Tab-separated table of C-alpha atoms and ligand atoms in Angstrom:
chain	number	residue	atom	x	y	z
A	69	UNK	CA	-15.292	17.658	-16.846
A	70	UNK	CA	-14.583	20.821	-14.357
A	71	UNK	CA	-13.795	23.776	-15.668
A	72	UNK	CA	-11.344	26.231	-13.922
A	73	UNK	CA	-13.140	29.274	-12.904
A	74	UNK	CA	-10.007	31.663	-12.062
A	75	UNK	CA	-6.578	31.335	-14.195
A	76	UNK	CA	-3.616	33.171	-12.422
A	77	UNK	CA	-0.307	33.217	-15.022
A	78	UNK	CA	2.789	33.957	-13.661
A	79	UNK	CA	1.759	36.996	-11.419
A	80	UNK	CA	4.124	39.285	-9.793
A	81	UNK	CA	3.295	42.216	-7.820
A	82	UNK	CA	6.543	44.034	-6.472
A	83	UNK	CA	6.167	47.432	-4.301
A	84	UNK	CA	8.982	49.902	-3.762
A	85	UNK	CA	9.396	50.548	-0.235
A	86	UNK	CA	12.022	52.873	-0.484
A	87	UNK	CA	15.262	54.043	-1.898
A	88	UNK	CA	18.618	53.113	-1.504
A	89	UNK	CA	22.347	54.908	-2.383
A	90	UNK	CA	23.737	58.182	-1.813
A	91	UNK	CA	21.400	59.807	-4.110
A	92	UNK	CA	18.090	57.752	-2.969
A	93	UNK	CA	17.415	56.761	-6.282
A	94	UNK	CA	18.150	52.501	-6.183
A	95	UNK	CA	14.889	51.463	-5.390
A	96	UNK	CA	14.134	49.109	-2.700
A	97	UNK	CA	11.636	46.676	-4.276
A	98	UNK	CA	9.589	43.661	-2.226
A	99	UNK	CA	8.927	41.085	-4.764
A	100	UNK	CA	5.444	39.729	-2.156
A	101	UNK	CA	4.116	37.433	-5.315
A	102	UNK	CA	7.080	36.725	-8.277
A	103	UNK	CA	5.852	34.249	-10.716
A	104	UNK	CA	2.848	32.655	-9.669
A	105	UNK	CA	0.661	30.398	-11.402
A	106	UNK	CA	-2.598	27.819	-10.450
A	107	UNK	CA	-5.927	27.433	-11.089
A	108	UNK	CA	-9.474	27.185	-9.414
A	109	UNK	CA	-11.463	25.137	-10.645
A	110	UNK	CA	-15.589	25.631	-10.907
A	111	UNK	CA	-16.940	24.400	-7.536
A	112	UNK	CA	-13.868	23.822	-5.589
A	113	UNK	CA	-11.994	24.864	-2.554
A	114	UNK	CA	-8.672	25.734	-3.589
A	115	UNK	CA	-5.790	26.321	-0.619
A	116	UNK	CA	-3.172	28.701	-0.370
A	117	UNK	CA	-1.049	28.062	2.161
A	118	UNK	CA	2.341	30.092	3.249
A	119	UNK	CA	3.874	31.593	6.780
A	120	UNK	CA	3.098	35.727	7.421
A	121	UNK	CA	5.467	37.226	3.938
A	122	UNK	CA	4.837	34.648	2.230
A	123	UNK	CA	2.731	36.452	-0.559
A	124	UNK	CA	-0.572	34.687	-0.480
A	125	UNK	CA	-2.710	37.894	0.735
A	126	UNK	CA	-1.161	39.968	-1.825
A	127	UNK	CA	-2.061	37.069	-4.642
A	128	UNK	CA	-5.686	37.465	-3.136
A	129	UNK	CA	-6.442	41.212	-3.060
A	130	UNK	CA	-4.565	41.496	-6.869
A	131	UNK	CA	-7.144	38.958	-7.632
A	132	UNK	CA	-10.313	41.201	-6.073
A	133	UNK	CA	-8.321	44.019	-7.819
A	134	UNK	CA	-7.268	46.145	-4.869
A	135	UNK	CA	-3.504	45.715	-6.448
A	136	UNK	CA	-3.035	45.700	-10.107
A	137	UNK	CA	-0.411	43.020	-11.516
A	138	UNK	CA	3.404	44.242	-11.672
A	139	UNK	CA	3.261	41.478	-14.848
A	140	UNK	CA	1.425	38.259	-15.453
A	141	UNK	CA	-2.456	37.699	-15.895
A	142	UNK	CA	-5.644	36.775	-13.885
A	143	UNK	CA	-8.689	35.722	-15.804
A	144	UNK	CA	-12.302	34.741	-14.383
A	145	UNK	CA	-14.028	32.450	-16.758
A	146	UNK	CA	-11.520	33.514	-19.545
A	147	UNK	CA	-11.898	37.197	-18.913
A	148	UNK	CA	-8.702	38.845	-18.442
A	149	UNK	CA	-9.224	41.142	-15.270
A	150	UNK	CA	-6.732	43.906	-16.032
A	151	UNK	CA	-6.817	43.997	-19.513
A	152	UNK	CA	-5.765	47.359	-21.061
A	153	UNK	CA	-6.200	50.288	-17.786
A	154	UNK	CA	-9.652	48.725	-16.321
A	155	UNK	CA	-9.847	46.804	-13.429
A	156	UNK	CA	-12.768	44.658	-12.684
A	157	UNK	CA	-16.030	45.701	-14.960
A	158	UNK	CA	-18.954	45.507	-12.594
A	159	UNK	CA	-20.553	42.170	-13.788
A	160	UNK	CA	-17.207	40.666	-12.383
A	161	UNK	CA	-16.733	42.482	-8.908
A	162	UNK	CA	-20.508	40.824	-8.806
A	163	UNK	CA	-18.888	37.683	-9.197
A	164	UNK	CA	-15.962	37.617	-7.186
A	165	UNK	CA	-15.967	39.023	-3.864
A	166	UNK	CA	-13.913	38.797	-0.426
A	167	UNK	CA	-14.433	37.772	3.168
A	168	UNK	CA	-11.523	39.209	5.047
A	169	UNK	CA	-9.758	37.979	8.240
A	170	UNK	CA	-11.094	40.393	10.770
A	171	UNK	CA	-14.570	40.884	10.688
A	172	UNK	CA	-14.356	43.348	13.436
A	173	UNK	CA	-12.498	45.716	11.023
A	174	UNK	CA	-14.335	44.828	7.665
A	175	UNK	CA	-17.162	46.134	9.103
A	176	UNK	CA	-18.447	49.548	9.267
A	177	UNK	CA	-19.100	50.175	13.127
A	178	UNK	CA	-21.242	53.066	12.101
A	179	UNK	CA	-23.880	51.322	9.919
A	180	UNK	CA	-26.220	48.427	11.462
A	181	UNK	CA	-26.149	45.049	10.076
A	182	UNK	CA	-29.298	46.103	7.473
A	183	UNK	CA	-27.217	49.081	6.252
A	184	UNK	CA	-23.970	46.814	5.751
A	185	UNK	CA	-26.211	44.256	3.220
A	186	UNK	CA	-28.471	46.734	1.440
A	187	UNK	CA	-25.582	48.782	0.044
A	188	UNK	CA	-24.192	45.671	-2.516
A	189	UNK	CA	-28.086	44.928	-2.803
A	190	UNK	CA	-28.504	48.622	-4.331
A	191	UNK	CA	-25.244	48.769	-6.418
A	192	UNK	CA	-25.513	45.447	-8.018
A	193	UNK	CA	-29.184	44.244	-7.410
A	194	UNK	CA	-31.517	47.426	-8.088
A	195	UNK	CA	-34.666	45.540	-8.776
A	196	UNK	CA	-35.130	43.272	-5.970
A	197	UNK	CA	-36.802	43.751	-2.563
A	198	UNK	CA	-34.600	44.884	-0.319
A	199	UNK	CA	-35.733	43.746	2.942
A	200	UNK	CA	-36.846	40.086	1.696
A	201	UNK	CA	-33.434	39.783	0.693
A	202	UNK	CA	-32.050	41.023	3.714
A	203	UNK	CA	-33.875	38.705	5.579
A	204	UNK	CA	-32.767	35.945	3.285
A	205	UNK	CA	-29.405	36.599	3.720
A	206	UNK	CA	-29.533	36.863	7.448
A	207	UNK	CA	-31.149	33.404	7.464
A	208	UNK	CA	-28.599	32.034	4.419
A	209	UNK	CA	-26.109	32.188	7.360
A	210	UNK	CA	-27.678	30.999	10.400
A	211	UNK	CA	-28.918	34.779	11.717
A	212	UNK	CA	-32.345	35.645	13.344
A	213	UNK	CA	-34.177	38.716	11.071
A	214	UNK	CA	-34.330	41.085	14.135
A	215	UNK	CA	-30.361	41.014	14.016
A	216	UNK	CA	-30.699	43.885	10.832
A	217	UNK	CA	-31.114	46.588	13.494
A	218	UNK	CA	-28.206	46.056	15.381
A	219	UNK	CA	-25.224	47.120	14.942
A	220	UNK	CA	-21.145	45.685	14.332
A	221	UNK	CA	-20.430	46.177	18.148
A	222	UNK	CA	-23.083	44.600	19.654
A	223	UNK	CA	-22.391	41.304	18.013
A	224	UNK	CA	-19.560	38.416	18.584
A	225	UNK	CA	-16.756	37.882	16.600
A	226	UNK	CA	-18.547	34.790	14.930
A	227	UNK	CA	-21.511	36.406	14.187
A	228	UNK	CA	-20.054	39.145	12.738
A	229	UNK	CA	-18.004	36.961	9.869
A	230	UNK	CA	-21.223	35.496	9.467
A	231	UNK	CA	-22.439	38.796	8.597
A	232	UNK	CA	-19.722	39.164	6.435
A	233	UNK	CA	-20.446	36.545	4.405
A	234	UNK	CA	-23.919	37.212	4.153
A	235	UNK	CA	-22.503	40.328	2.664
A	236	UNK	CA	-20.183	38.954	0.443
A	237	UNK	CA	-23.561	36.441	-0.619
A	238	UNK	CA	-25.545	39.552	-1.665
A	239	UNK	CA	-24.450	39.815	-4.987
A	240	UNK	CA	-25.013	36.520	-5.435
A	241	UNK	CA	-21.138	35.685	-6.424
A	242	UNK	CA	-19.959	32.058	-8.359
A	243	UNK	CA	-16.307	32.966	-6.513
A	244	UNK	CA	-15.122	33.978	-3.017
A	245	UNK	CA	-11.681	34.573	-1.856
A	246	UNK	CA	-11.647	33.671	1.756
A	247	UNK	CA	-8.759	35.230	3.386
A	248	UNK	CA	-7.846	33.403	6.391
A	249	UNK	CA	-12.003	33.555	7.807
A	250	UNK	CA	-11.092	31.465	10.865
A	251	UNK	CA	-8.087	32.679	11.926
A	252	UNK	CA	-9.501	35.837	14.307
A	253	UNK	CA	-11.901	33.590	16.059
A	254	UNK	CA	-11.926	31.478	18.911
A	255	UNK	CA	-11.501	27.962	18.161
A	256	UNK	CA	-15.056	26.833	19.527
A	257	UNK	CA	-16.491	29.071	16.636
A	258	UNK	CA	-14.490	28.178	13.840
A	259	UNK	CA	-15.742	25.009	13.219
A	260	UNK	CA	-19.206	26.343	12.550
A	261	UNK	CA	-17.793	28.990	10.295
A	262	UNK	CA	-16.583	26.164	8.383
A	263	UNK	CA	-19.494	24.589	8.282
A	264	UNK	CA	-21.404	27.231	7.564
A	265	UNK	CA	-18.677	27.975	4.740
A	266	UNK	CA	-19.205	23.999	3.072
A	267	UNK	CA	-22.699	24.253	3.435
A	268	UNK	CA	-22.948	27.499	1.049
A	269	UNK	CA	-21.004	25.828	-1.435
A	270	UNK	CA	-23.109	22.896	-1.674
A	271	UNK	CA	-25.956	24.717	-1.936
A	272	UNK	CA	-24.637	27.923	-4.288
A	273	UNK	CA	-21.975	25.924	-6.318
A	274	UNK	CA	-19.771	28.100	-5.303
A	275	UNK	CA	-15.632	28.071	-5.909
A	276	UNK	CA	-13.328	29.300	-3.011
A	277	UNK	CA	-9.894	30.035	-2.835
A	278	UNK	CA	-9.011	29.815	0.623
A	279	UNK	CA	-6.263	31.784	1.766
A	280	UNK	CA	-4.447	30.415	4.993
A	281	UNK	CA	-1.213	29.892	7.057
A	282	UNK	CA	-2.918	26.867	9.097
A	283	UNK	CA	-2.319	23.559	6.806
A	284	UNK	CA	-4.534	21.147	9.562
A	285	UNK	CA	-7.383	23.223	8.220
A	286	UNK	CA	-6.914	22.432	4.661
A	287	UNK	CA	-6.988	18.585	5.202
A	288	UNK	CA	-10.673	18.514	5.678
A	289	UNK	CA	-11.689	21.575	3.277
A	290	UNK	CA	-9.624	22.057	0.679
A	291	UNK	CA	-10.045	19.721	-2.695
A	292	UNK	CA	-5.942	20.880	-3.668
A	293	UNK	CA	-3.864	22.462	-1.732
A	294	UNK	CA	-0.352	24.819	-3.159
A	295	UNK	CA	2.186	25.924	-0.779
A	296	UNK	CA	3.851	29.633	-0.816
A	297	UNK	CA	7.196	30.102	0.158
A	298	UNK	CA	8.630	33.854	0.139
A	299	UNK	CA	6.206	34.693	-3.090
A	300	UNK	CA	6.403	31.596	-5.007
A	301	UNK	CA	4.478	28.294	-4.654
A	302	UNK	CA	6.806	25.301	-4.275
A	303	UNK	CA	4.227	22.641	-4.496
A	304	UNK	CA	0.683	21.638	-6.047
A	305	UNK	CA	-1.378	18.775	-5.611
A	306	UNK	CA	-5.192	17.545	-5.018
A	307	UNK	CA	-5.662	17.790	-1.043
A	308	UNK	CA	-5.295	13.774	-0.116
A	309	UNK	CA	-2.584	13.203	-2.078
A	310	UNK	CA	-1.024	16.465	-1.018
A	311	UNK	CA	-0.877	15.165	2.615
A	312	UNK	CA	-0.203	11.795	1.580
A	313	UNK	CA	2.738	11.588	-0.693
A	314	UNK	CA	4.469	15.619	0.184
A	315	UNK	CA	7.690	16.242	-2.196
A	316	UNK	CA	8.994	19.378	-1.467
A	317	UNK	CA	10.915	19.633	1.767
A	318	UNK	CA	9.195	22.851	2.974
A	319	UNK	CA	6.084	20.888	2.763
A	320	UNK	CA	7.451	17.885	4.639
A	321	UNK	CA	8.945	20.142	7.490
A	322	UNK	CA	5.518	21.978	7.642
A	323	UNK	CA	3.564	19.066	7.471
A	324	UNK	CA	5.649	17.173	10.381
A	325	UNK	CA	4.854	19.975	12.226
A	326	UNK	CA	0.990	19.551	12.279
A	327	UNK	CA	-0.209	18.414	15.748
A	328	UNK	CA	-2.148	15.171	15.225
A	329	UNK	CA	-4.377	13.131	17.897
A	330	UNK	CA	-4.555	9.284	16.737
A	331	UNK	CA	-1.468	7.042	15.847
A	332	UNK	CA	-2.479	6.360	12.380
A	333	UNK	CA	-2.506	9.783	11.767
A	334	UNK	CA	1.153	9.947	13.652
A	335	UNK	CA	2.265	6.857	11.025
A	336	UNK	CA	1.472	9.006	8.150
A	337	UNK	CA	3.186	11.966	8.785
A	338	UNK	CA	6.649	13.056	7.318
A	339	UNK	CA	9.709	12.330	9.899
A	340	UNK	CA	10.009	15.534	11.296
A	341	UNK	CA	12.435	18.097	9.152
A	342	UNK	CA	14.400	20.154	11.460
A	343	UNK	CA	14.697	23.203	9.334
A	344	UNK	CA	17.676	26.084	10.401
A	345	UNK	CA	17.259	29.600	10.349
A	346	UNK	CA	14.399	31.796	10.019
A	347	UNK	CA	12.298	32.909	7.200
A	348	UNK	CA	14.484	35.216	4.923
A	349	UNK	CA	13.484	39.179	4.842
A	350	UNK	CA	10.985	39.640	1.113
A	351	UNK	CA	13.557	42.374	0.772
A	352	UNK	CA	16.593	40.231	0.379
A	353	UNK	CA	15.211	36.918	-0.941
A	354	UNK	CA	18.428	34.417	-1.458
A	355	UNK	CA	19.297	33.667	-5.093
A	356	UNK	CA	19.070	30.140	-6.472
A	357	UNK	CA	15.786	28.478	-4.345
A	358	UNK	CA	14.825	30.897	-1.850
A	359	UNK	CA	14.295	27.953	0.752
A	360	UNK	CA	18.323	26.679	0.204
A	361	UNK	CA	19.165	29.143	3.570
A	362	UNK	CA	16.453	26.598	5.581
A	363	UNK	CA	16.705	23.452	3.729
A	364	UNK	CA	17.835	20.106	5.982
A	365	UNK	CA	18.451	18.536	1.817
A	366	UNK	CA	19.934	21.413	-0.127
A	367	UNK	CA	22.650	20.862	-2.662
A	368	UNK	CA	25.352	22.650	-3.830
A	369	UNK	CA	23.317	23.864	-7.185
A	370	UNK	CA	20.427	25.080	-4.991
A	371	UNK	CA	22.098	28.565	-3.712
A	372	UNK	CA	22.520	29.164	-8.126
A	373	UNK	CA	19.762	28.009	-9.581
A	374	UNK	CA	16.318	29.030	-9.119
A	375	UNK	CA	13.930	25.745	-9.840
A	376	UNK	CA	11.518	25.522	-12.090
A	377	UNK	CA	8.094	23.625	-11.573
A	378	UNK	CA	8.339	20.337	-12.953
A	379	UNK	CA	4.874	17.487	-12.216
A	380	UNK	CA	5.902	14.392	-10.640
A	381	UNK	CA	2.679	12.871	-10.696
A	382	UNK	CA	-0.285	13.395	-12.200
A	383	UNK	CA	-1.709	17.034	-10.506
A	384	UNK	CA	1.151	17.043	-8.229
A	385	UNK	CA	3.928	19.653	-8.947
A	386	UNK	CA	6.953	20.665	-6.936
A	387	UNK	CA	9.437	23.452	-7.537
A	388	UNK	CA	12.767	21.690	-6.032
A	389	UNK	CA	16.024	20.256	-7.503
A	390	UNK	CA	15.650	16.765	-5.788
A	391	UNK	CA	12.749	15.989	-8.505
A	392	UNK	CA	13.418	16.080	-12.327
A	393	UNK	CA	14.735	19.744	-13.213
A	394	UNK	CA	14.917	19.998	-17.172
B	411	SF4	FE1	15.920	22.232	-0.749
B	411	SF4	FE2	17.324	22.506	-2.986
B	411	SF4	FE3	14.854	21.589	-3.104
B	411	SF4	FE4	15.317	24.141	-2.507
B	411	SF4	S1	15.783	23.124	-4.438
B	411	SF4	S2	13.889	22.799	-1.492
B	411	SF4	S3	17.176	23.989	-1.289
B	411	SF4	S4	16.609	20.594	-2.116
């Protein structure tokens, strides 16, 4: 049986952007993640999926503990990671670390590429050799040795998120957050990212929770997939089924989106959803479901009431008043 590896519990993180009134003192609050709950489980690539604002960065840098929780929980192999005033003890930010979207800006143009990898080797590895490992690393992701003495600039965007993952590798982690890893690059190197990417995780067992706006991606990568709408997720479910048998009608109109190349592929996707109107400002969500402003399907109840997640099939939940609200 799997275990899960990371438990999120109804996480919110709201910021206060500002202040509203004639005395300045209403705040103006963002609610980026309200209410947000899933699992990873041990070994697995779990998606999150949502348009820019939809909340899925913010769930990912609460989780590596750059933001602490507004409310709710996130444990790592039952360890709550904000209990009490801590954040993170250091045997967990060895666990869990980060590859960020731009790798150009993740790493430190002043320090060559030997620099960048010995400093998590020092803080969380004290008694091994240095430069074996460096070298190891270097080669863990498909990079000659002699590329240690150069430096950020003087490599491609590819190589350079290959570096960062070599970093992130260093402290020899069970978890990685991958926030959108492709997305900066050109399209000829992604695919060997992604390679490179499945490859590690065969060989290091390691869990992923892949943040990304592009859904194609998650067809071939991810083993579930959960879709974020405007800091909640709407729907769950393992990847095949996911893109099989979609419930919610955000998925549906996101999914009849997707460009595909054969006609089988064309048979399977949803009819296409015309949605209306844009993508509401985090500041002003709409009360009841915050999709009802965009929704080809809404009813009258779904401007009033805010649905709850309810499973329709085994592993598959949706957050929508078409499917069996209690
Ligand atoms: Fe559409 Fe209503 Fe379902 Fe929201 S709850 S997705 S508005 S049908």
């Amino acid at each position: 049986m799997t275990t899960d590896i990371l438990t999120v519990t109804n996480l919110k993180k709201y910021f206060v952007i500002g202040h509203s009134g004639i005395l300045k003192r209403k705040p103006i609050t963002v609610k980026a993640v309200d209410g947000v709950s899933f699992t990873v489980k041990e070994g697995e690539t779990f998606g999150l999926v949502g348009e820019s604002g939809s909340g899925k960065s913010t769930v990912a840098y609460t989780t590596i503990g750059m933001y602490r929780p507004t409310a709710g929980n996130i444990s790592f192999r039952g360890q709550n990671l904000f209990e009490g005033n801590r954040t993170r003890p250091l045997a967990l930010k060895k666990e869990i670390q980060i590859v960020f979207q731009d790798p150009g800006s993740s790493l430190n143009p002043r320090r060559n590429i030997r620099q960048i990898l010995e400093l998590p080797l020092r803080i969380h590895r004290p008694g091994d050799n240095r430069l074996e490992e460096i070298v190891r690393l270097l080669e863990m992701v498909e990079l000659p040795p002699d590329y240690m003495h150069k430096y950020p600039q003087m490599l491609g965007g590819g190589e350079k998120q290959m570096v960062a993952i070599a970093r992130a590798l260093a402290t020899e982690p069970s978890f990685i957050i991958l926030d959108e890893p492709t997305s900066a690059l050109d399209v000829s190197i992604q695919a060997k990212i992604i390679n490179l990417l499945i490859r590690l995780q065969d060989e290091f067992h390691l869990s992923y929770l892949f943040i990304t706006h592009d859904l194609s991606l998650m067809r071939n990568v991810a083993s579930r997939v959960a879709i974020m709408y405007l800091g909640k997720i709407c729907e769950v479910a393992e990847a095949a089924e996911f893109f099989r048998n979609p419930y919610h009608p955000y998925t549906q109109m996101l999914l009849s989106a997707i460009p595909v190349v054969s006609e089988e592929e064309e048979k399977l996707k949803p009819k296409k959803i015309i949605s209306t109107g844009e993508i509401p400002s985090p500041v002003n969500i709409p009360s009841g479901c915050s999709f009802h402003l965009r929704c080809p399907k809404k009813m009258d109840i779904c401007s009033e009431v805010d649905p709850v997640m309810v499973e329709v099939e085994e592993g598959h939940t949706v957050r929508c008043h078409l499917y069996g609200q209690p």
